[in-house]
GROMACS .gro file of C-alpha atoms in nm:
model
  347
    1UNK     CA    1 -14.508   4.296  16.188
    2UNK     CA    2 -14.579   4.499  15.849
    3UNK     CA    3 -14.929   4.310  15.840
    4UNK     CA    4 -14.998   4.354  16.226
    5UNK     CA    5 -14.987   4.702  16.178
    6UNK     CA    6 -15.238   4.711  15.936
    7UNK     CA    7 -15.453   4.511  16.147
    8UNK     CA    8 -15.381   4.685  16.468
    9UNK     CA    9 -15.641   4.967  16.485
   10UNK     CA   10 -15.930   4.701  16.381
   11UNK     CA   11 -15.777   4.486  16.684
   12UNK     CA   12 -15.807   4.799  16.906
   13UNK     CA   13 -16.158   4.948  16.758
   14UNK     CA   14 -16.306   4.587  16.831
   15UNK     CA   15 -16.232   4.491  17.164
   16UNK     CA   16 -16.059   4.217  17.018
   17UNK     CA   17 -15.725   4.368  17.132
   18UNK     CA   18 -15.858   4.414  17.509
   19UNK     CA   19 -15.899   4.051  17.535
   20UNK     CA   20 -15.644   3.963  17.787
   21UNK     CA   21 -15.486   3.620  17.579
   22UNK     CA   22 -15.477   3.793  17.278
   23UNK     CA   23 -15.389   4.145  17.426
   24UNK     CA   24 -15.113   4.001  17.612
   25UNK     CA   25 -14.960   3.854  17.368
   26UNK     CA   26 -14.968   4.172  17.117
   27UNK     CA   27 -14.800   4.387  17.431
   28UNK     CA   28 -14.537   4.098  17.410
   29UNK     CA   29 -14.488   4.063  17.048
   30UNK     CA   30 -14.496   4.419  16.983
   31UNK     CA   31 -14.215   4.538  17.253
   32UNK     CA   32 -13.991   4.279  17.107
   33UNK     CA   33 -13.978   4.496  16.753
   34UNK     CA   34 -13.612   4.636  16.784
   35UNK     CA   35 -13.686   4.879  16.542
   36UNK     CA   36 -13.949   4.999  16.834
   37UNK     CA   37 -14.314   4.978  16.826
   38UNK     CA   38 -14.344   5.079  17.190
   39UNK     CA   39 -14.638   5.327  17.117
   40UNK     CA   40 -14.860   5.022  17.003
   41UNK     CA   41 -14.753   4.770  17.278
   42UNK     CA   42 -14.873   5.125  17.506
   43UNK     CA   43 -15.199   5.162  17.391
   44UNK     CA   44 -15.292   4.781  17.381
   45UNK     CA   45 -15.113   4.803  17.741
   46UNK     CA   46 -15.381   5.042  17.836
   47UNK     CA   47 -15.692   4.880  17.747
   48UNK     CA   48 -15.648   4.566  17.857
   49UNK     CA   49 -15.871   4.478  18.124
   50UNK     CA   50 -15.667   4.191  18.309
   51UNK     CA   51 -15.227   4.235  18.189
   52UNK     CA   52 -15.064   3.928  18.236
   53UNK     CA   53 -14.705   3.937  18.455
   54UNK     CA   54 -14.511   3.950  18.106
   55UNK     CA   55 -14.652   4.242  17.972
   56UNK     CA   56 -14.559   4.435  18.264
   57UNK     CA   57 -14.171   4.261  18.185
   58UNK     CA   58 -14.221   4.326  17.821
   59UNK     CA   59 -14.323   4.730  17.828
   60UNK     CA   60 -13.996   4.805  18.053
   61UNK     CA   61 -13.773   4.587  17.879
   62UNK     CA   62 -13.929   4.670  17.518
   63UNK     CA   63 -13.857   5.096  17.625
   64UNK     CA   64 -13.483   5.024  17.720
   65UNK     CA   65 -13.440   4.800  17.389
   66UNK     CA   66 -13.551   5.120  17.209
   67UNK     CA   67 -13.353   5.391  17.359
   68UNK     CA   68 -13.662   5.495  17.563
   69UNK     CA   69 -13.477   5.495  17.908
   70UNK     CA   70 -13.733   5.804  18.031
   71UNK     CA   71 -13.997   5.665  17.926
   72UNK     CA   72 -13.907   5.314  18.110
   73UNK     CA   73 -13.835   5.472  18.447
   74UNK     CA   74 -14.152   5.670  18.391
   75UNK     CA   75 -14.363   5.364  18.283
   76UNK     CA   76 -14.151   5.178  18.657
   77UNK     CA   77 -14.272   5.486  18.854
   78UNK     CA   78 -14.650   5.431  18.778
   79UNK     CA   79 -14.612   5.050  18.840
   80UNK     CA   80 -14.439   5.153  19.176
   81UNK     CA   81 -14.752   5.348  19.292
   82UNK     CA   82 -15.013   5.177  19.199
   83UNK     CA   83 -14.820   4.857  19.382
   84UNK     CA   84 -14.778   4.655  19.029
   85UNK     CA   85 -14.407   4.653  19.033
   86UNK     CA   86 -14.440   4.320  19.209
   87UNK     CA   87 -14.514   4.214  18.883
   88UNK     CA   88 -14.172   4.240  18.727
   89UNK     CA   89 -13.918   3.957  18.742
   90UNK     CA   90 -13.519   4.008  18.745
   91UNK     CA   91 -13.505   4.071  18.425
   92UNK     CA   92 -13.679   4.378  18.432
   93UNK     CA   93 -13.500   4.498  18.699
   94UNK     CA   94 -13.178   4.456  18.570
   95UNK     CA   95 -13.310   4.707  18.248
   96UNK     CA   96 -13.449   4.936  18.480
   97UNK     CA   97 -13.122   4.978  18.672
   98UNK     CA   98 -12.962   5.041  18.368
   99UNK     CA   99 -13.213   5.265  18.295
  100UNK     CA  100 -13.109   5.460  18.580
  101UNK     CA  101 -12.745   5.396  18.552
  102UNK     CA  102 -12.720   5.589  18.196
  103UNK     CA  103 -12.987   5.848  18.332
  104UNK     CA  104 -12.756   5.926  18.660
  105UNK     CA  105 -13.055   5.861  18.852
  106UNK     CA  106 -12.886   5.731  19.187
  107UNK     CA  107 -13.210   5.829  19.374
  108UNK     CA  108 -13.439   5.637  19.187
  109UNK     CA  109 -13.202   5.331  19.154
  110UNK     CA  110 -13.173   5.325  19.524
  111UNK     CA  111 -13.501   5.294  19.590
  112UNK     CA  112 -13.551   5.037  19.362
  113UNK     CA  113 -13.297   4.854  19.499
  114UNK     CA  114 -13.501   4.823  19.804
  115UNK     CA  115 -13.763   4.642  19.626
  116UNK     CA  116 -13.548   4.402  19.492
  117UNK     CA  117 -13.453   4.295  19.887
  118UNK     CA  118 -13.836   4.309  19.944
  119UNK     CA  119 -13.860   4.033  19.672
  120UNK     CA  120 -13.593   3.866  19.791
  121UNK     CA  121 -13.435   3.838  19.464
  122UNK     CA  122 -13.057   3.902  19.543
  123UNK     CA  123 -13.086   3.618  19.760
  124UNK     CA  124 -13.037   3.376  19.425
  125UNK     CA  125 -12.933   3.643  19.142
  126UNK     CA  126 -12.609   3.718  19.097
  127UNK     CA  127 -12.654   3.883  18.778
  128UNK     CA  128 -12.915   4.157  18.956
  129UNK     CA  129 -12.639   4.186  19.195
  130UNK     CA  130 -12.413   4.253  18.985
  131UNK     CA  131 -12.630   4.550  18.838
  132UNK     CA  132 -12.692   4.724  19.173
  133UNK     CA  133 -12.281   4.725  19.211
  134UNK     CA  134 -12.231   4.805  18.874
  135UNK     CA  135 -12.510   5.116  18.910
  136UNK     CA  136 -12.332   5.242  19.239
  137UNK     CA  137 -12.071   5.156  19.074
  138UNK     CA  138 -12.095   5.447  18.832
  139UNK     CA  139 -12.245   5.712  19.081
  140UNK     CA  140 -11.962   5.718  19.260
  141UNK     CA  141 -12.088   5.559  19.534
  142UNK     CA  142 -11.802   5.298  19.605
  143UNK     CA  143 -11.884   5.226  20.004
  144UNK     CA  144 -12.260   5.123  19.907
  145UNK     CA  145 -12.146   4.925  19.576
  146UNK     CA  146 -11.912   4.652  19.807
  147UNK     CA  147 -12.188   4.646  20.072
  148UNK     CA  148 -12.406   4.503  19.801
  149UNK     CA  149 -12.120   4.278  19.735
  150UNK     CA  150 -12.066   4.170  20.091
  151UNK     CA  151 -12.413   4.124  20.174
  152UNK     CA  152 -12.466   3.870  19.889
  153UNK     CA  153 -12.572   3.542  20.049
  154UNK     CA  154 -12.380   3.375  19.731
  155UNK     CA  155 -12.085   3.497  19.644
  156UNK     CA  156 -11.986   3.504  19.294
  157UNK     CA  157 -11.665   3.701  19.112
  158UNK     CA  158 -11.868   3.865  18.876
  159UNK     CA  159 -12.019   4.140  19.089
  160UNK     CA  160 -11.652   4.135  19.264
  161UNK     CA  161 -11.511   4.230  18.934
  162UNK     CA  162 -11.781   4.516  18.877
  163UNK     CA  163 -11.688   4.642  19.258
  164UNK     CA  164 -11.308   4.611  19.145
  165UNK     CA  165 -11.394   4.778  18.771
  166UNK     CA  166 -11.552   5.087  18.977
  167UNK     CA  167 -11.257   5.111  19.237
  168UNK     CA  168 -11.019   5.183  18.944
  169UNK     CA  169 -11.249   5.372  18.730
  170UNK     CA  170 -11.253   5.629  19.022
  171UNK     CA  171 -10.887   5.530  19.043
  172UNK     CA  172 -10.885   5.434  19.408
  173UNK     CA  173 -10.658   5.163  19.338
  174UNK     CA  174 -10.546   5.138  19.687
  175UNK     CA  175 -10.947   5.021  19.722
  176UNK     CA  176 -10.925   4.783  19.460
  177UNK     CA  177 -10.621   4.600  19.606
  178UNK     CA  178 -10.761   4.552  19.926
  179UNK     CA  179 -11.065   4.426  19.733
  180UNK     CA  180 -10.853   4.161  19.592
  181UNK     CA  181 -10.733   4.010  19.931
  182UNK     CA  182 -11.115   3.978  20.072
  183UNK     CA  183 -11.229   3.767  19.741
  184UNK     CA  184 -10.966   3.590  19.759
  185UNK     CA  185 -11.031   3.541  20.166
  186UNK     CA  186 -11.359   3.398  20.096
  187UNK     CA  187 -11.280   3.140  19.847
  188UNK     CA  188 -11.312   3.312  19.517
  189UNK     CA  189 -11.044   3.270  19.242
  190UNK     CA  190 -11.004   3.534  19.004
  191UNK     CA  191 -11.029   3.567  18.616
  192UNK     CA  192 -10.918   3.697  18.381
  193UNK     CA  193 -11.117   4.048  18.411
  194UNK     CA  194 -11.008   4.070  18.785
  195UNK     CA  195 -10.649   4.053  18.667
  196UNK     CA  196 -10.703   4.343  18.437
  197UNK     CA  197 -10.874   4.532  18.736
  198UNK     CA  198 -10.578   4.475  18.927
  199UNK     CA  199 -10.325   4.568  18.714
  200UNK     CA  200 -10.494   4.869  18.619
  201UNK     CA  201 -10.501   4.926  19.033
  202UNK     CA  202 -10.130   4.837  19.032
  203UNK     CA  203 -10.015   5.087  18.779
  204UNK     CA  204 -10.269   5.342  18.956
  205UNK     CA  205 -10.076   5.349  19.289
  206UNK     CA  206  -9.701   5.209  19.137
  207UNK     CA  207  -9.763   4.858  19.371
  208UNK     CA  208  -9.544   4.737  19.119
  209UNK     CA  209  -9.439   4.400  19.399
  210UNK     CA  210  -9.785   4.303  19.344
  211UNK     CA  211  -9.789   4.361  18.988
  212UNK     CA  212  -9.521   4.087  18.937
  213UNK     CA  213  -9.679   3.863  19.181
  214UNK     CA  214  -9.939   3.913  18.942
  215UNK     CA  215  -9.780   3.859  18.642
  216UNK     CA  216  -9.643   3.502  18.781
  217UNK     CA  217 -10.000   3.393  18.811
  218UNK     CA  218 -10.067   3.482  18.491
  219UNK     CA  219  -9.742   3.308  18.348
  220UNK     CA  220  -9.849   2.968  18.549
  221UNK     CA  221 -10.183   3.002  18.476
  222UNK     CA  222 -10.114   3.070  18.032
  223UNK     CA  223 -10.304   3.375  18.035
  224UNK     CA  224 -10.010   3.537  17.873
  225UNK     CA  225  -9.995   3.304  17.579
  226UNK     CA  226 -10.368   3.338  17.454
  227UNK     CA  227 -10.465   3.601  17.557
  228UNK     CA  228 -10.367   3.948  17.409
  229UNK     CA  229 -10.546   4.197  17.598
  230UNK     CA  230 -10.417   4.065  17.937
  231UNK     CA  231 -10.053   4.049  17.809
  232UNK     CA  232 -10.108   4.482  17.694
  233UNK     CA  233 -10.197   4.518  18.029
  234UNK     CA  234  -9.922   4.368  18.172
  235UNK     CA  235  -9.732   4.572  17.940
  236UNK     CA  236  -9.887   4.935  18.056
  237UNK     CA  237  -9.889   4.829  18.465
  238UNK     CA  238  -9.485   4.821  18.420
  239UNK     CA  239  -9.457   5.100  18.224
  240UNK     CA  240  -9.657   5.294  18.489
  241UNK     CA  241  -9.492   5.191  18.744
  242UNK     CA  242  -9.126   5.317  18.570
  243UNK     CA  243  -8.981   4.966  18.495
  244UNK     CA  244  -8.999   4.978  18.095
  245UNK     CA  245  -8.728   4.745  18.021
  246UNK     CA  246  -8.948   4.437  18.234
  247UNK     CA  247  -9.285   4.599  18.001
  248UNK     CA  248  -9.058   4.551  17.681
  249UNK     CA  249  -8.960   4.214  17.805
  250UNK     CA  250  -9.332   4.139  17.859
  251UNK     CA  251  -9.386   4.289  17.494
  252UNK     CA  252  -9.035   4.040  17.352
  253UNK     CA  253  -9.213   3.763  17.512
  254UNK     CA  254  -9.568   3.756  17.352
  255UNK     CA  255  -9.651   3.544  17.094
  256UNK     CA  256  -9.911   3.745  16.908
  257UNK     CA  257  -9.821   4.183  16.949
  258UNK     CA  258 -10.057   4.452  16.825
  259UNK     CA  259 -10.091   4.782  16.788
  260UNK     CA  260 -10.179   4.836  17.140
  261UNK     CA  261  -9.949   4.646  17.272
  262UNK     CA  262  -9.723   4.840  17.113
  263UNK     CA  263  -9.869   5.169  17.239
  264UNK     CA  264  -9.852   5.068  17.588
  265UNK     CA  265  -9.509   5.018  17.524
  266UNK     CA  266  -9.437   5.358  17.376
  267UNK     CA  267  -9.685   5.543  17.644
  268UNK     CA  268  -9.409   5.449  17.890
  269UNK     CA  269  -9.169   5.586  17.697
  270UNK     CA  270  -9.318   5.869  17.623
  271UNK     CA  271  -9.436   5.915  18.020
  272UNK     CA  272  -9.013   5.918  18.110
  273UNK     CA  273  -8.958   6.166  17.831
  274UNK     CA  274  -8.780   5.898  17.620
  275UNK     CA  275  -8.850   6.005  17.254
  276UNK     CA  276  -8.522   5.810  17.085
  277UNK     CA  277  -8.669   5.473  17.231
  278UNK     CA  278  -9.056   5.574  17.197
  279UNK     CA  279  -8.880   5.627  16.767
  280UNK     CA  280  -8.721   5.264  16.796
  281UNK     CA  281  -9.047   5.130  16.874
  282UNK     CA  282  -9.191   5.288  16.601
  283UNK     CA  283  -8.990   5.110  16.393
  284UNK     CA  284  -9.006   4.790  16.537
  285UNK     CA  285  -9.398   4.801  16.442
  286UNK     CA  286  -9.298   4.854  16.058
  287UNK     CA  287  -9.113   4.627  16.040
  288UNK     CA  288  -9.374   4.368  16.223
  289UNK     CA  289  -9.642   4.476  15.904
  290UNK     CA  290  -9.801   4.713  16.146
  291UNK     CA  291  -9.914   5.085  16.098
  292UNK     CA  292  -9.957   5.306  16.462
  293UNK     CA  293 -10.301   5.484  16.517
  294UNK     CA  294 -10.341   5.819  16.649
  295UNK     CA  295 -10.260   5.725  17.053
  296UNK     CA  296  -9.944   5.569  16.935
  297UNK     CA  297  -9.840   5.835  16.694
  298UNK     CA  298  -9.989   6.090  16.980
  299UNK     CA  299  -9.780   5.943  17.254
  300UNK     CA  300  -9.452   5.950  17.055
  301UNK     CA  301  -9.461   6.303  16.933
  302UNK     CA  302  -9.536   6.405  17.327
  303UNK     CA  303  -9.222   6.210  17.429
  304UNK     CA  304  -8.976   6.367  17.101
  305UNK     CA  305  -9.118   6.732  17.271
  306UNK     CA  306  -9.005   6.622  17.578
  307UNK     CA  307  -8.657   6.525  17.433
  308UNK     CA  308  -8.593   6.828  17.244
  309UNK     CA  309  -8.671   6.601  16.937
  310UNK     CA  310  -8.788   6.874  16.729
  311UNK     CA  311  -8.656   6.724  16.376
  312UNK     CA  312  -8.836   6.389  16.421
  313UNK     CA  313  -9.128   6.520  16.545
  314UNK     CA  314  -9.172   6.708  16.245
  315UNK     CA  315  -9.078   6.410  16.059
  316UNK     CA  316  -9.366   6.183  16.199
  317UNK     CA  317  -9.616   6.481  16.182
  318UNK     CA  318  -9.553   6.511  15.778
  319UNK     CA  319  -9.583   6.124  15.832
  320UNK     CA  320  -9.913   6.112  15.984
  321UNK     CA  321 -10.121   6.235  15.716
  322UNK     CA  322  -9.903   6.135  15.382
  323UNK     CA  323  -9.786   5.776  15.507
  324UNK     CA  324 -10.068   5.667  15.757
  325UNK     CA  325 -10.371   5.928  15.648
  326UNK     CA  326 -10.447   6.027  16.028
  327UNK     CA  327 -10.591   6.392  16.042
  328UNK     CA  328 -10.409   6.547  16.345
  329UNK     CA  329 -10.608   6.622  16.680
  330UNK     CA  330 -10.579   6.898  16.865
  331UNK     CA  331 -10.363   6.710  17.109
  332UNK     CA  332 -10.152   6.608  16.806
  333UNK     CA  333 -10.100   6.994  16.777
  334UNK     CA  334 -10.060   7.071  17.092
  335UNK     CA  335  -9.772   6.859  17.096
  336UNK     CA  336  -9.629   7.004  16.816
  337UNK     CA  337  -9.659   7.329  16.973
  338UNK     CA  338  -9.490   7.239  17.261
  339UNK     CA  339  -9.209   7.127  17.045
  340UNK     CA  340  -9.144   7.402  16.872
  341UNK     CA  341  -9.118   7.600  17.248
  342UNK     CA  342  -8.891   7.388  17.375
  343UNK     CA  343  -8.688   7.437  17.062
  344UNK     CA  344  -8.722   7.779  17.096
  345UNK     CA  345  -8.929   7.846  16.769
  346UNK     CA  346  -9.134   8.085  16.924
  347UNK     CA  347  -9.274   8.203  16.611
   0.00000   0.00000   0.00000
């Protein structure tokens, strides 16, 4: 790529790079440079005189790969007047909504979501389907993200677990529930991401009967014994829901426990004001070889406040920097503030 840029401008200056074979190809090659060469691939864009279907494909993708999103919706906009966006394929359209997604253009995104029907490409692509939801998704706009979903003419579970990742996000987890029962109505088992969704939903709105119907499908199904990051969630949907000795059974039973695990443990505690067990946990992680990060640590100095704890909390804040070299936040302090009121140490 070193050498093609040294050739470029004699490519440019001598037709040579106008030649549609060649020209193509050099819009192709030089959008695919990570390290971005997007104002090259632009001007031998511009003079060719017949662009192939993959340059138009390359220049959109080649912006978003760069961090160009403006440019990219820009460059989509004067492909969508002059009538050449029919060029693009699905793959450009799933950068472009992501374009959109990370510029909050919801406008924009809707409208290209009506050329997508025009193509007729959700009729086949679950993956651009699962954009649109995803990109509704984010705006907010929960109502218009399932009717994507819905209207699919194959159903899939991945844009159903983008629909229930939104839901809970925007922590309607009454949505997300209900969700739940129409996949399941039409046929579609769920994963392991739609479990996490639905936990998450389940320790939202305390539907903590459907969290252990849950958590039985998980046990017949193994999830719990390979996979970590299902078995924390487990964890922090009973300790949301209040029932911390079933989340520290959860947390007994696991053959592999981490430091979140841990601290999804001890956010329970800390949530019922229980600083004395939130401290035994503490312990328990010492003596399993592992050191708590600044949520865990955060989480038990918030429930010693809560308990009138003031000695300990001190304790773990001289702790914090000496013994595991965490610099205190400003929540950190705030909870040692608080500790200090409740202890009456005004001063």
């Amino acid at each position: 790529k070193k050498k093609l840029s040294f050739f470029l401008p004699y490519l440019c200056n001598s037709g040579l790079a106008s030649h549609p074979p060649l020209g193509n190809y050099l819009v192709s090659f030089l959008s695919s440079d990570a390290a971005g060469a997007m104002a090259d691939a632009q001007k031998v864009f511009d003079n060719l005189s017949c662009r192939s279907h993959s340059s138009y494909n390359s220049m959109i993708i080649g912006y978003i790969k760069c961090g160009e999103l403006q440019k990219a919706v820009d460059f989509y906009q004067t492909l969508e007047e002059g009538c050449f966006s029919v060029h693009l394929n699905e793959y450009a359209f799933v950068a472009i909504l992501k374009a959109c997604t990370k510029l909050k253009d919801a406008e924009r995104g809707s409208r290209i979501h009506v050329q997508i029907a025009r193509r007729g490409f959700l009729e086949s692509n679950a993956i651009l389907g699962t954009a649109l939801v995803d990109m509704y998704s984010k705006f907010g706009l929960l109502t218009r993200a399932q009717e994507v979903v819905e209207e699919l003419p194959i159903q899939n579970i991945v844009p159903w677990n983008a629909l229930l990742t939104g839901y809970v996000e925007w922590d309607q987890g009454h949505k997300a529930l209900s969700c739940l029962e129409s996949m399941q109505e039409g046929g579609l088992s769920p994963n392991e991401v739609t479990f996490l969704c639905i936990l998450k939903a389940c320790g939202l709105v305390g539907a903590i009967d459907k969290g252990r119907g849950i958590h039985y499908d998980l046990e017949s199904r193994g999830l719990l014994e390979r996979d970590i990051v299902v078995g924390t969630a487990l964890i922090d949907m009973y300790a949301k829901c209040g029932a911390l000795s079933k989340a520290e059974q959860v947390l007994e039973e696991l053959p592999i426990r981490n430091v979140l695990s841990w601290s999804s443990l001890i956010s329970g505690y800390s949530q019922q004001g229980q600083g004395q067990e939130a401290l035994k946990c503490i312990e328990r992680m010492h003596i399993e070889g592992l050191m708590p990060n600044e949520v865990t640590l955060l989480c038990v100095l918030s429930a010693c406040s809560h308990s009138g704890l003031l000695d300990e909390a001190q304790m773990l804040w001289r702790d914090m920097t000496k013994s595991y070299e965490i610099t205190p936040s400003l929540e950190h302090h705030a909870c040692m503030v608080l500790a200090f009121g409740c202890a009456g140490e005004f001063d």
